Amino acid sequence: MANPSILILPGDGIGPEVMAEVRKIIDWFGAKRGLVFDVSEDLIGGAAYDAHGVPLTDEALAKAQTVDAVLLGAVGGPKYDNLDFALKPERGLLRIRKEMDLFSNLRPAQCFDALADFSSLKRDVVAGLDIMIVRELTSGVYFGEPRGIFTEGNERVGINTQRYTESEIARVARSAFELAKRRNNKVCSMEKANVMESGILWREVVQKVHDEEYPEVELSHMYADAGAMQLCRWPKQFDVIVTDNLFGDILSDCAAMLTGSLGMLPSASLGAPMANGRPKALYEPVHGSAPDIAGRGKANPIACILSFAMALRYSFDQGVEADRLERAVETVLAKGLRTADLMGPEGGKPVSTSEMGDAIVAALDADAN
Ligand code: NAD
């Protein structure tokens, strides 16, 4: 059987720096666990614009459509700020997400014990936290028609439309139930069925998908505003949260910040299953290209490394290896190794981007022996 395939798109700024550390990890899994990937690399963002005059070539997009998983660093930078809108680095990212029809956005909020004091919440509220927000990504109020700013009488009116079809709700609900089966088997669906018809439909469809296809998963429903309160009050009550595009945007940022630094946050965007049964998938850190620290060895590679752990779990069915990688990250953090963004009042051993990557590889080695 062919090796699983990965397309790496390092992008701009710290993207290539953090991706270099992921390469070390991928090589380790090939050499030490017999998990060999066919890895190819291409350009996206400003790097693609510099080489080809566009932020994503058709060839790179075609590759992304055929591999088992895409790993992306980050795009953007001040050098490209004055480009035409269609040529900006971020357009490359939007195009790849849209063309791959990645409708299910996974944002974990996981708090490593060693970093629990980084959260603005009390240690006992966040230590050991491990929840997953599944946000619908390609529909809802960010896309619904009519939209625009119109004139009515003497004044202007701004309009956006929240619109969801049953099939759009059902597919993201399935994605959440599938995830829950690999985790703690619990889904909480959030909407505003008390005031929005789209919310009533959302609740009905999620319940129907549950009853007909996933009765073994525990399902609850919560209004999104109450969900926001519960996330801050006692986030550990949740396992998987599934919600629409707008609420997901807000709730996932809120949940992410429960855990501390931007340099720690991975994400995945999943689409429909391909012929081999794997979902189309793009994995990327939540952070951007961080031009303020690029090229100085200061970037934290953990968000990108944890994105690869998500790829192991959700694209390659390698949950045990994903656990192994997350354990290695936990180990180096527990030893006090800190990139600059993780330096809190309690101090720690300052390390560069590549030293952090090397330490995680060493922890993998120690764990495997
Ligand atoms: P950013 O995420 O790049 O940086 C915000 C702050 O967090 C900066 O101070 C940065 O130094 C720090 N930071 C980010 N990632 C870090 C890491 N791994 N380790 C240590 N510190 C880290 O956001 P920004 O400054 O608003 O945007 C910079 C550029 O990135 C812009 O061009 C923006 O459009 C782009 N951007 C891209 C993406 C993406 O590629 N997905 C996401 C957000 C922003």
mmCIF file of C-alpha atoms and ligand atoms in Angstrom:
data_model
loop_
_atom_site.group_PDB
_atom_site.id
_atom_site.type_symbol
_atom_site.label_atom_id
_atom_site.label_comp_id
_atom_site.label_asym_id
_atom_site.label_seq_id
_atom_site.Cartn_x
_atom_site.Cartn_y
_atom_site.Cartn_z
ATOM 1 C CA MET A 1 0.000 0.000 0.000
ATOM 2 C CA ALA A 2 1.221 3.520 -0.796
ATOM 3 C CA ASN A 3 2.502 5.621 2.075
ATOM 4 C CA PRO A 4 0.086 8.271 3.340
ATOM 5 C CA SER A 5 0.774 11.602 1.664
ATOM 6 C CA ILE A 6 1.255 15.072 3.125
ATOM 7 C CA LEU A 7 1.601 18.400 1.335
ATOM 8 C CA ILE A 8 3.509 20.982 3.354
ATOM 9 C CA LEU A 9 2.825 24.653 2.659
ATOM 10 C CA PRO A 10 5.156 26.574 5.004
ATOM 11 C CA GLY A 11 4.044 30.042 3.857
ATOM 12 C CA ASP A 12 5.568 33.244 5.202
ATOM 13 C CA GLY A 13 7.218 34.767 8.267
ATOM 14 C CA ILE A 14 7.557 32.202 11.050
ATOM 15 C CA GLY A 15 5.658 29.627 8.922
ATOM 16 C CA PRO A 16 8.825 28.052 7.465
ATOM 17 C CA GLU A 17 10.561 28.202 10.875
ATOM 18 C CA VAL A 18 7.890 26.285 12.757
ATOM 19 C CA MET A 19 7.362 23.901 9.835
ATOM 20 C CA ALA A 20 11.079 22.978 9.915
ATOM 21 C CA GLU A 21 10.453 21.592 13.413
ATOM 22 C CA VAL A 22 7.424 19.616 12.204
ATOM 23 C CA ARG A 23 9.675 18.095 9.524
ATOM 24 C CA LYS A 24 11.931 16.773 12.319
ATOM 25 C CA ILE A 25 8.906 15.148 13.955
ATOM 26 C CA ILE A 26 7.672 13.630 10.686
ATOM 27 C CA ASP A 27 11.167 12.229 10.065
ATOM 28 C CA TRP A 28 11.207 10.796 13.589
ATOM 29 C CA PHE A 29 7.947 8.916 13.047
ATOM 30 C CA GLY A 30 9.348 7.526 9.781
ATOM 31 C CA ALA A 31 12.646 6.427 11.308
ATOM 32 C CA LYS A 32 11.473 5.241 14.725
ATOM 33 C CA ARG A 33 7.849 4.162 14.337
ATOM 34 C CA GLY A 34 7.846 2.930 10.746
ATOM 35 C CA LEU A 35 5.234 5.539 9.941
ATOM 36 C CA VAL A 36 6.605 6.804 6.644
ATOM 37 C CA PHE A 37 4.851 9.660 4.864
ATOM 38 C CA ASP A 38 5.280 10.817 1.282
ATOM 39 C CA VAL A 39 5.961 14.477 1.901
ATOM 40 C CA SER A 40 5.892 17.122 -0.795
ATOM 41 C CA GLU A 41 6.222 20.865 -0.389
ATOM 42 C CA ASP A 42 4.865 23.908 -2.217
ATOM 43 C CA LEU A 43 4.390 27.631 -1.797
ATOM 44 C CA ILE A 44 1.476 29.654 -0.485
ATOM 45 C CA GLY A 45 0.927 33.278 0.475
ATOM 46 C CA GLY A 46 3.603 35.894 -0.061
ATOM 47 C CA ALA A 47 6.173 33.210 -0.904
ATOM 48 C CA ALA A 48 3.962 32.016 -3.798
ATOM 49 C CA TYR A 49 3.378 35.588 -4.905
ATOM 50 C CA ASP A 50 7.124 36.266 -4.979
ATOM 51 C CA ALA A 51 7.779 33.153 -7.076
ATOM 52 C CA HIS A 52 4.683 33.012 -9.297
ATOM 53 C CA GLY A 53 2.784 36.299 -8.997
ATOM 54 C CA VAL A 54 -0.218 34.658 -7.279
ATOM 55 C CA PRO A 55 -0.768 33.635 -3.633
ATOM 56 C CA LEU A 56 -1.636 30.052 -4.625
ATOM 57 C CA THR A 57 -0.966 28.375 -7.967
ATOM 58 C CA ASP A 58 -3.456 26.011 -9.599
ATOM 59 C CA GLU A 59 -0.768 23.304 -9.407
ATOM 60 C CA ALA A 60 -0.381 23.683 -5.641
ATOM 61 C CA LEU A 61 -4.163 23.636 -5.234
ATOM 62 C CA ALA A 62 -4.450 20.506 -7.374
ATOM 63 C CA LYS A 63 -1.838 18.786 -5.161
ATOM 64 C CA ALA A 64 -3.736 19.837 -2.039
ATOM 65 C CA GLN A 65 -6.870 18.206 -3.432
ATOM 66 C CA THR A 66 -5.197 14.830 -3.848
ATOM 67 C CA VAL A 67 -2.989 14.360 -0.773
ATOM 68 C CA ASP A 68 -4.234 12.778 2.462
ATOM 69 C CA ALA A 69 -3.490 15.897 4.489
ATOM 70 C CA VAL A 70 -2.208 19.431 4.000
ATOM 71 C CA LEU A 71 -0.028 21.041 6.688
ATOM 72 C CA LEU A 72 0.111 24.811 6.502
ATOM 73 C CA GLY A 73 2.392 27.216 8.398
ATOM 74 C CA ALA A 74 1.094 30.789 8.142
ATOM 75 C CA VAL A 75 0.786 33.494 5.519
ATOM 76 C CA GLY A 76 1.143 37.257 5.328
ATOM 77 C CA GLY A 77 3.525 40.051 6.142
ATOM 78 C CA PRO A 78 3.937 43.818 5.853
ATOM 79 C CA LYS A 79 5.774 43.434 2.534
ATOM 80 C CA TYR A 80 2.492 42.429 0.918
ATOM 81 C CA ASP A 81 0.169 44.940 2.583
ATOM 82 C CA ASN A 82 -0.189 47.129 -0.508
ATOM 83 C CA LEU A 83 -0.908 44.383 -3.021
ATOM 84 C CA ASP A 84 -4.271 44.247 -4.785
ATOM 85 C CA PHE A 85 -6.877 42.464 -2.681
ATOM 86 C CA ALA A 86 -6.912 39.390 -4.971
ATOM 87 C CA LEU A 87 -3.135 38.966 -4.700
ATOM 88 C CA LYS A 88 -2.778 39.303 -0.947
ATOM 89 C CA PRO A 89 -1.244 36.274 0.823
ATOM 90 C CA GLU A 90 -4.432 35.686 2.840
ATOM 91 C CA ARG A 91 -6.355 35.147 -0.427
ATOM 92 C CA GLY A 92 -4.275 32.021 -0.992
ATOM 93 C CA LEU A 93 -5.446 30.648 2.333
ATOM 94 C CA LEU A 94 -9.089 31.524 1.709
ATOM 95 C CA ARG A 95 -8.926 29.973 -1.752
ATOM 96 C CA ILE A 96 -7.521 26.662 -0.560
ATOM 97 C CA ARG A 97 -10.112 26.412 2.258
ATOM 98 C CA LYS A 98 -12.956 27.231 -0.138
ATOM 99 C CA GLU A 99 -11.853 24.993 -3.023
ATOM 100 C CA MET A 100 -11.354 22.051 -0.664
ATOM 101 C CA ASP A 101 -14.804 22.797 0.817
ATOM 102 C CA LEU A 102 -13.541 22.464 4.376
ATOM 103 C CA PHE A 103 -16.800 22.879 6.248
ATOM 104 C CA SER A 104 -15.793 21.574 9.652
ATOM 105 C CA ASN A 105 -13.281 23.596 11.642
ATOM 106 C CA LEU A 106 -11.796 21.887 14.696
ATOM 107 C CA ARG A 107 -10.305 24.074 17.387
ATOM 108 C CA PRO A 108 -9.126 22.190 20.454
ATOM 109 C CA ALA A 109 -8.630 23.941 23.749
ATOM 110 C CA GLN A 110 -6.190 21.841 25.656
ATOM 111 C CA CYS A 111 -4.410 23.027 28.760
ATOM 112 C CA PHE A 112 -1.061 21.472 29.551
ATOM 113 C CA ASP A 113 -0.564 21.275 33.274
ATOM 114 C CA ALA A 114 2.769 23.119 33.127
ATOM 115 C CA LEU A 115 1.054 26.125 31.563
ATOM 116 C CA ALA A 116 -2.094 26.242 33.681
ATOM 117 C CA ASP A 117 -0.940 29.435 35.369
ATOM 118 C CA PHE A 118 -0.894 31.201 31.984
ATOM 119 C CA SER A 119 -4.668 31.183 31.831
ATOM 120 C CA SER A 120 -6.664 34.125 33.096
ATOM 121 C CA LEU A 121 -8.836 31.574 34.927
ATOM 122 C CA LYS A 122 -7.922 29.753 38.133
ATOM 123 C CA ARG A 123 -5.617 26.749 37.799
ATOM 124 C CA ASP A 124 -8.189 24.198 38.956
ATOM 125 C CA VAL A 125 -10.689 25.439 36.335
ATOM 126 C CA VAL A 126 -8.290 24.884 33.404
ATOM 127 C CA ALA A 127 -5.617 22.336 34.426
ATOM 128 C CA GLY A 128 -6.108 19.198 32.366
ATOM 129 C CA LEU A 129 -8.737 20.846 30.162
ATOM 130 C CA ASP A 130 -9.229 19.088 26.809
ATOM 131 C CA ILE A 131 -12.223 20.188 24.774
ATOM 132 C CA MET A 132 -12.882 20.491 21.045
ATOM 133 C CA ILE A 133 -14.952 23.155 19.350
ATOM 134 C CA VAL A 134 -16.340 22.164 15.949
ATOM 135 C CA ARG A 135 -17.309 25.266 13.998
ATOM 136 C CA GLU A 136 -19.273 25.162 10.747
ATOM 137 C CA LEU A 137 -16.995 27.042 8.372
ATOM 138 C CA THR A 138 -18.511 27.495 4.927
ATOM 139 C CA SER A 139 -22.076 28.714 5.472
ATOM 140 C CA GLY A 140 -24.182 30.758 7.890
ATOM 141 C CA VAL A 141 -24.267 34.509 8.324
ATOM 142 C CA TYR A 142 -20.800 35.098 6.817
ATOM 143 C CA PHE A 143 -22.036 33.780 3.466
ATOM 144 C CA GLY A 144 -25.860 34.075 3.409
ATOM 145 C CA GLU A 145 -27.672 36.251 0.855
ATOM 146 C CA PRO A 146 -28.931 38.929 0.762
ATOM 147 C CA ARG A 147 -26.007 40.818 2.202
ATOM 148 C CA GLY A 148 -24.757 44.338 1.755
ATOM 149 C CA ILE A 149 -25.303 47.951 2.755
ATOM 150 C CA PHE A 150 -28.449 49.353 1.150
ATOM 151 C CA THR A 151 -30.342 52.615 1.300
ATOM 152 C CA GLU A 152 -33.843 52.634 2.725
ATOM 153 C CA GLY A 153 -35.510 56.024 2.734
ATOM 154 C CA ASN A 154 -33.134 58.500 4.324
ATOM 155 C CA GLU A 155 -30.699 56.076 5.819
ATOM 156 C CA ARG A 156 -28.511 53.094 5.092
ATOM 157 C CA VAL A 157 -29.143 49.592 6.346
ATOM 158 C CA GLY A 158 -26.539 46.835 6.769
ATOM 159 C CA ILE A 159 -27.797 43.338 6.064
ATOM 160 C CA ASN A 160 -26.382 39.867 6.591
ATOM 161 C CA THR A 161 -28.404 36.709 6.422
ATOM 162 C CA GLN A 162 -28.112 33.663 8.632
ATOM 163 C CA ARG A 163 -28.976 30.741 6.379
ATOM 164 C CA TYR A 164 -28.435 27.018 6.902
ATOM 165 C CA THR A 165 -29.726 24.080 4.886
ATOM 166 C CA GLU A 166 -30.485 20.773 6.583
ATOM 167 C CA SER A 167 -27.617 19.076 4.739
ATOM 168 C CA GLU A 168 -25.116 21.742 5.848
ATOM 169 C CA ILE A 169 -26.138 21.224 9.466
ATOM 170 C CA ALA A 170 -26.199 17.440 9.167
ATOM 171 C CA ARG A 171 -22.681 17.139 7.752
ATOM 172 C CA VAL A 172 -21.037 19.243 10.450
ATOM 173 C CA ALA A 173 -23.070 17.406 13.102
ATOM 174 C CA ARG A 174 -21.742 14.090 11.750
ATOM 175 C CA SER A 175 -18.222 15.464 11.915
ATOM 176 C CA ALA A 176 -18.763 16.347 15.606
ATOM 177 C CA PHE A 177 -20.276 12.944 16.483
ATOM 178 C CA GLU A 178 -17.434 11.130 14.710
ATOM 179 C CA LEU A 179 -14.913 13.137 16.730
ATOM 180 C CA ALA A 180 -16.743 12.502 19.966
ATOM 181 C CA LYS A 181 -16.557 8.756 19.339
ATOM 182 C CA ARG A 182 -12.751 9.030 19.353
ATOM 183 C CA ARG A 183 -12.795 11.188 22.481
ATOM 184 C CA ASN A 184 -15.154 11.137 25.473
ATOM 185 C CA ASN A 185 -18.353 10.445 23.545
ATOM 186 C CA LYS A 186 -20.127 13.693 24.426
ATOM 187 C CA VAL A 187 -21.432 16.443 22.130
ATOM 188 C CA CYS A 188 -23.003 19.727 23.166
ATOM 189 C CA SER A 189 -24.689 21.603 20.307
ATOM 190 C CA MET A 190 -24.978 25.384 20.671
ATOM 191 C CA GLU A 191 -27.351 27.763 18.854
ATOM 192 C CA LYS A 192 -29.997 30.350 19.698
ATOM 193 C CA ALA A 193 -33.144 28.324 19.061
ATOM 194 C CA ASN A 194 -34.959 30.623 21.498
ATOM 195 C CA VAL A 195 -34.750 33.599 19.115
ATOM 196 C CA MET A 196 -33.613 32.328 15.672
ATOM 197 C CA GLU A 197 -35.408 30.021 13.228
ATOM 198 C CA SER A 198 -32.063 28.845 11.883
ATOM 199 C CA GLY A 199 -31.335 27.821 15.465
ATOM 200 C CA ILE A 200 -34.578 25.823 15.684
ATOM 201 C CA LEU A 201 -33.662 23.980 12.494
ATOM 202 C CA TRP A 202 -30.082 23.490 13.731
ATOM 203 C CA ARG A 203 -31.313 21.867 16.948
ATOM 204 C CA GLU A 204 -33.807 19.622 15.130
ATOM 205 C CA VAL A 205 -31.294 18.400 12.553
ATOM 206 C CA VAL A 206 -28.509 17.747 15.092
ATOM 207 C CA GLN A 207 -30.976 15.768 17.218
ATOM 208 C CA LYS A 208 -32.155 13.765 14.164
ATOM 209 C CA VAL A 209 -28.598 12.914 13.057
ATOM 210 C CA HIS A 210 -27.908 11.849 16.633
ATOM 211 C CA ASP A 211 -31.025 9.681 17.023
ATOM 212 C CA GLU A 212 -30.675 7.980 13.644
ATOM 213 C CA GLU A 213 -26.899 7.581 13.369
ATOM 214 C CA TYR A 214 -25.147 8.193 16.701
ATOM 215 C CA PRO A 215 -27.516 7.203 19.536
ATOM 216 C CA GLU A 216 -24.531 5.950 21.567
ATOM 217 C CA VAL A 217 -23.047 9.462 21.821
ATOM 218 C CA GLU A 218 -24.334 11.659 24.648
ATOM 219 C CA LEU A 219 -25.959 14.786 23.171
ATOM 220 C CA SER A 220 -27.045 17.977 24.886
ATOM 221 C CA HIS A 221 -28.184 21.367 23.567
ATOM 222 C CA MET A 222 -27.359 24.778 24.963
ATOM 223 C CA TYR A 223 -28.087 28.345 23.908
ATOM 224 C CA ALA A 224 -24.844 29.856 22.661
ATOM 225 C CA ASP A 225 -24.861 32.734 25.160
ATOM 226 C CA ALA A 226 -25.303 30.312 28.067
ATOM 227 C CA GLY A 227 -22.551 28.199 26.460
ATOM 228 C CA ALA A 228 -20.169 31.158 26.572
ATOM 229 C CA MET A 229 -20.857 31.559 30.287
ATOM 230 C CA GLN A 230 -20.380 27.862 30.946
ATOM 231 C CA LEU A 231 -17.089 27.873 29.013
ATOM 232 C CA CYS A 232 -15.720 30.466 31.395
ATOM 233 C CA ARG A 233 -17.322 29.004 34.515
ATOM 234 C CA TRP A 234 -16.495 25.299 34.208
ATOM 235 C CA PRO A 235 -15.111 24.364 30.771
ATOM 236 C CA LYS A 236 -14.285 20.796 31.809
ATOM 237 C CA GLN A 237 -18.012 19.892 31.596
ATOM 238 C CA PHE A 238 -17.598 19.807 27.783
ATOM 239 C CA ASP A 239 -16.017 17.306 25.405
ATOM 240 C CA VAL A 240 -17.048 18.294 21.843
ATOM 241 C CA ILE A 241 -19.020 21.477 21.169
ATOM 242 C CA VAL A 242 -20.631 21.857 17.730
ATOM 243 C CA THR A 243 -21.913 25.207 16.587
ATOM 244 C CA ASP A 244 -22.440 27.471 13.592
ATOM 245 C CA ASN A 245 -19.979 29.752 11.843
ATOM 246 C CA LEU A 246 -20.605 32.958 13.798
ATOM 247 C CA PHE A 247 -21.015 31.461 17.278
ATOM 248 C CA GLY A 248 -18.096 29.137 16.559
ATOM 249 C CA ASP A 249 -15.879 32.048 15.633
ATOM 250 C CA ILE A 250 -16.498 33.685 18.994
ATOM 251 C CA LEU A 251 -16.702 30.596 21.211
ATOM 252 C CA SER A 252 -13.529 29.043 19.793
ATOM 253 C CA ASP A 253 -11.496 32.189 20.426
ATOM 254 C CA CYS A 254 -12.883 32.346 23.931
ATOM 255 C CA ALA A 255 -12.101 28.671 24.581
ATOM 256 C CA ALA A 256 -8.643 28.960 23.053
ATOM 257 C CA MET A 257 -7.682 31.757 25.391
ATOM 258 C CA LEU A 258 -8.588 29.626 28.406
ATOM 259 C CA THR A 259 -5.332 27.848 27.730
ATOM 260 C CA GLY A 260 -2.809 30.660 27.419
ATOM 261 C CA SER A 261 -0.548 31.372 24.443
ATOM 262 C CA LEU A 262 -1.312 31.707 20.739
ATOM 263 C CA GLY A 263 1.897 29.779 20.091
ATOM 264 C CA MET A 264 0.237 26.651 21.531
ATOM 265 C CA LEU A 265 -2.985 26.475 19.505
ATOM 266 C CA PRO A 266 -3.459 23.980 16.657
ATOM 267 C CA SER A 267 -6.444 23.625 14.332
ATOM 268 C CA ALA A 268 -7.856 21.381 11.649
ATOM 269 C CA SER A 269 -10.344 22.000 8.869
ATOM 270 C CA LEU A 270 -12.064 18.950 7.464
ATOM 271 C CA GLY A 271 -14.174 18.401 4.355
ATOM 272 C CA ALA A 272 -16.051 15.534 2.765
ATOM 273 C CA PRO A 273 -14.534 12.034 2.731
ATOM 274 C CA MET A 274 -12.293 11.259 -0.253
ATOM 275 C CA ALA A 275 -12.349 7.986 -2.208
ATOM 276 C CA ASN A 276 -10.096 6.374 0.436
ATOM 277 C CA GLY A 277 -12.549 7.314 3.209
ATOM 278 C CA ARG A 278 -10.291 9.974 4.741
ATOM 279 C CA PRO A 279 -11.736 13.470 4.970
ATOM 280 C CA LYS A 280 -10.141 16.247 2.959
ATOM 281 C CA ALA A 281 -8.054 17.956 5.589
ATOM 282 C CA LEU A 282 -5.934 20.979 6.247
ATOM 283 C CA TYR A 283 -4.030 21.362 9.522
ATOM 284 C CA GLU A 284 -2.572 24.666 10.642
ATOM 285 C CA PRO A 285 -1.626 26.602 13.756
ATOM 286 C CA VAL A 286 -4.130 29.282 14.762
ATOM 287 C CA HIS A 287 -1.439 31.976 14.808
ATOM 288 C CA GLY A 288 -0.324 34.104 11.874
ATOM 289 C CA SER A 289 3.092 34.745 10.365
ATOM 290 C CA ALA A 290 4.269 36.884 13.322
ATOM 291 C CA PRO A 291 6.474 39.278 11.319
ATOM 292 C CA ASP A 292 7.589 40.925 14.577
ATOM 293 C CA ILE A 293 9.603 37.842 15.560
ATOM 294 C CA ALA A 294 10.236 36.168 12.177
ATOM 295 C CA GLY A 295 13.790 35.063 11.402
ATOM 296 C CA ARG A 296 14.978 35.338 15.003
ATOM 297 C CA GLY A 297 14.496 31.816 16.290
ATOM 298 C CA LYS A 298 11.849 33.056 18.716
ATOM 299 C CA ALA A 299 8.729 31.360 17.336
ATOM 300 C CA ASN A 300 7.044 28.656 19.372
ATOM 301 C CA PRO A 301 6.710 25.615 17.077
ATOM 302 C CA ILE A 302 4.281 23.761 19.386
ATOM 303 C CA ALA A 303 1.044 25.002 17.720
ATOM 304 C CA CYS A 304 2.292 23.640 14.401
ATOM 305 C CA ILE A 305 3.577 20.410 15.977
ATOM 306 C CA LEU A 306 0.216 19.865 17.704
ATOM 307 C CA SER A 307 -1.473 20.470 14.339
ATOM 308 C CA PHE A 308 0.524 17.522 13.034
ATOM 309 C CA ALA A 309 -0.644 15.515 16.066
ATOM 310 C CA MET A 310 -4.201 16.302 14.967
ATOM 311 C CA ALA A 311 -3.340 15.051 11.470
ATOM 312 C CA LEU A 312 -2.051 11.809 12.992
ATOM 313 C CA ARG A 313 -5.305 11.392 14.885
ATOM 314 C CA TYR A 314 -7.926 12.583 12.401
ATOM 315 C CA SER A 315 -6.423 11.855 8.966
ATOM 316 C CA PHE A 316 -4.210 8.868 9.647
ATOM 317 C CA ASP A 317 -6.050 7.019 12.417
ATOM 318 C CA GLN A 318 -2.911 7.055 14.527
ATOM 319 C CA GLY A 319 -4.419 8.060 17.845
ATOM 320 C CA VAL A 320 -1.748 6.239 19.842
ATOM 321 C CA GLU A 321 1.025 8.092 17.996
ATOM 322 C CA ALA A 322 -0.840 11.390 18.386
ATOM 323 C CA ASP A 323 -1.009 10.728 22.145
ATOM 324 C CA ARG A 324 2.722 9.977 22.080
ATOM 325 C CA LEU A 325 3.496 13.311 20.415
ATOM 326 C CA GLU A 326 1.247 15.258 22.795
ATOM 327 C CA ARG A 327 2.937 13.495 25.710
ATOM 328 C CA ALA A 328 6.341 14.576 24.386
ATOM 329 C CA VAL A 329 5.152 18.196 24.278
ATOM 330 C CA GLU A 330 3.830 17.844 27.827
ATOM 331 C CA THR A 331 7.202 16.439 28.937
ATOM 332 C CA VAL A 332 9.301 19.320 27.604
ATOM 333 C CA LEU A 333 6.916 21.858 29.085
ATOM 334 C CA ALA A 334 7.004 20.083 32.437
ATOM 335 C CA LYS A 335 10.808 20.270 32.315
ATOM 336 C CA GLY A 336 10.476 24.053 32.120
ATOM 337 C CA LEU A 337 11.586 24.574 28.516
ATOM 338 C CA ARG A 338 10.059 27.806 27.268
ATOM 339 C CA THR A 339 10.102 29.742 24.010
ATOM 340 C CA ALA A 340 9.885 33.495 24.571
ATOM 341 C CA ASP A 341 6.072 33.617 24.353
ATOM 342 C CA LEU A 342 5.788 31.115 27.226
ATOM 343 C CA MET A 343 8.094 32.984 29.599
ATOM 344 C CA GLY A 344 5.911 33.829 32.569
ATOM 345 C CA PRO A 345 6.742 35.208 36.007
ATOM 346 C CA GLU A 346 7.746 31.730 37.189
ATOM 347 C CA GLY A 347 10.596 31.715 34.637
ATOM 348 C CA GLY A 348 11.832 28.588 32.901
ATOM 349 C CA LYS A 349 14.657 27.560 30.604
ATOM 350 C CA PRO A 350 14.621 29.829 27.532
ATOM 351 C CA VAL A 351 14.930 27.929 24.256
ATOM 352 C CA SER A 352 14.883 28.822 20.577
ATOM 353 C CA THR A 353 12.460 27.454 17.980
ATOM 354 C CA SER A 354 14.838 24.707 16.900
ATOM 355 C CA GLU A 355 15.870 23.842 20.467
ATOM 356 C CA MET A 356 12.195 23.337 21.311
ATOM 357 C CA GLY A 357 11.791 21.056 18.264
ATOM 358 C CA ASP A 358 14.925 19.093 19.204
ATOM 359 C CA ALA A 359 13.732 18.713 22.804
ATOM 360 C CA ILE A 360 10.396 17.299 21.622
ATOM 361 C CA VAL A 361 12.226 14.816 19.383
ATOM 362 C CA ALA A 362 14.424 13.844 22.359
ATOM 363 C CA ALA A 363 11.302 13.356 24.499
ATOM 364 C CA LEU A 364 9.807 11.146 21.772
ATOM 365 C CA ASP A 365 13.008 9.107 21.774
ATOM 366 C CA ALA A 366 12.989 8.739 25.550
ATOM 367 C CA ASP A 367 9.316 7.709 25.528
ATOM 368 C CA ALA A 368 9.839 5.115 22.801
ATOM 369 C CA ASN A 369 12.832 3.495 24.546
HETATM 370 P P1 NAD B 1 0.071 36.790 14.550
HETATM 371 O O1 NAD B 1 -0.634 35.592 15.019
HETATM 372 O O2 NAD B 1 1.024 36.607 13.431
HETATM 373 O O3 NAD B 1 0.876 37.457 15.771
HETATM 374 C C1 NAD B 1 0.229 37.981 16.949
HETATM 375 C C2 NAD B 1 1.238 38.033 18.091
HETATM 376 O O4 NAD B 1 1.486 36.714 18.576
HETATM 377 C C3 NAD B 1 2.599 38.586 17.672
HETATM 378 O O5 NAD B 1 3.121 39.354 18.729
HETATM 379 C C4 NAD B 1 3.438 37.352 17.452
HETATM 380 O O6 NAD B 1 4.818 37.558 17.666
HETATM 381 C C5 NAD B 1 2.857 36.375 18.462
HETATM 382 N N1 NAD B 1 2.944 34.994 17.963
HETATM 383 C C6 NAD B 1 2.189 34.446 16.983
HETATM 384 N N2 NAD B 1 2.546 33.174 16.780
HETATM 385 C C7 NAD B 1 3.564 32.924 17.623
HETATM 386 C C8 NAD B 1 4.380 31.777 17.848
HETATM 387 N N3 NAD B 1 4.217 30.613 17.194
HETATM 388 N N4 NAD B 1 5.353 31.867 18.776
HETATM 389 C C9 NAD B 1 5.522 33.011 19.480
HETATM 390 N N5 NAD B 1 4.796 34.120 19.304
HETATM 391 C C10 NAD B 1 3.815 34.073 18.381
HETATM 392 O O7 NAD B 1 -1.054 37.858 14.146
HETATM 393 P P2 NAD B 1 -0.893 39.302 13.495
HETATM 394 O O8 NAD B 1 0.326 39.982 14.050
HETATM 395 O O9 NAD B 1 -2.216 39.924 13.662
HETATM 396 O O10 NAD B 1 -0.699 39.051 11.937
HETATM 397 C C11 NAD B 1 0.587 38.974 11.293
HETATM 398 C C12 NAD B 1 0.383 38.507 9.867
HETATM 399 O O11 NAD B 1 -0.141 37.182 9.866
HETATM 400 C C13 NAD B 1 -0.624 39.356 9.078
HETATM 401 O O12 NAD B 1 -0.149 39.479 7.754
HETATM 402 C C14 NAD B 1 -1.908 38.539 9.121
HETATM 403 O O13 NAD B 1 -2.739 38.786 8.026
HETATM 404 C C15 NAD B 1 -1.342 37.152 9.079
HETATM 405 N N6 NAD B 1 -2.216 36.109 9.666
HETATM 406 C C16 NAD B 1 -2.199 34.907 9.057
HETATM 407 C C17 NAD B 1 -2.935 33.871 9.597
HETATM 408 C C18 NAD B 1 -2.824 32.538 8.953
HETATM 409 O O14 NAD B 1 -1.935 32.330 8.136
HETATM 410 N N7 NAD B 1 -3.667 31.588 9.303
HETATM 411 C C19 NAD B 1 -3.670 34.050 10.776
HETATM 412 C C20 NAD B 1 -3.634 35.291 11.389
HETATM 413 C C21 NAD B 1 -2.901 36.326 10.833
#
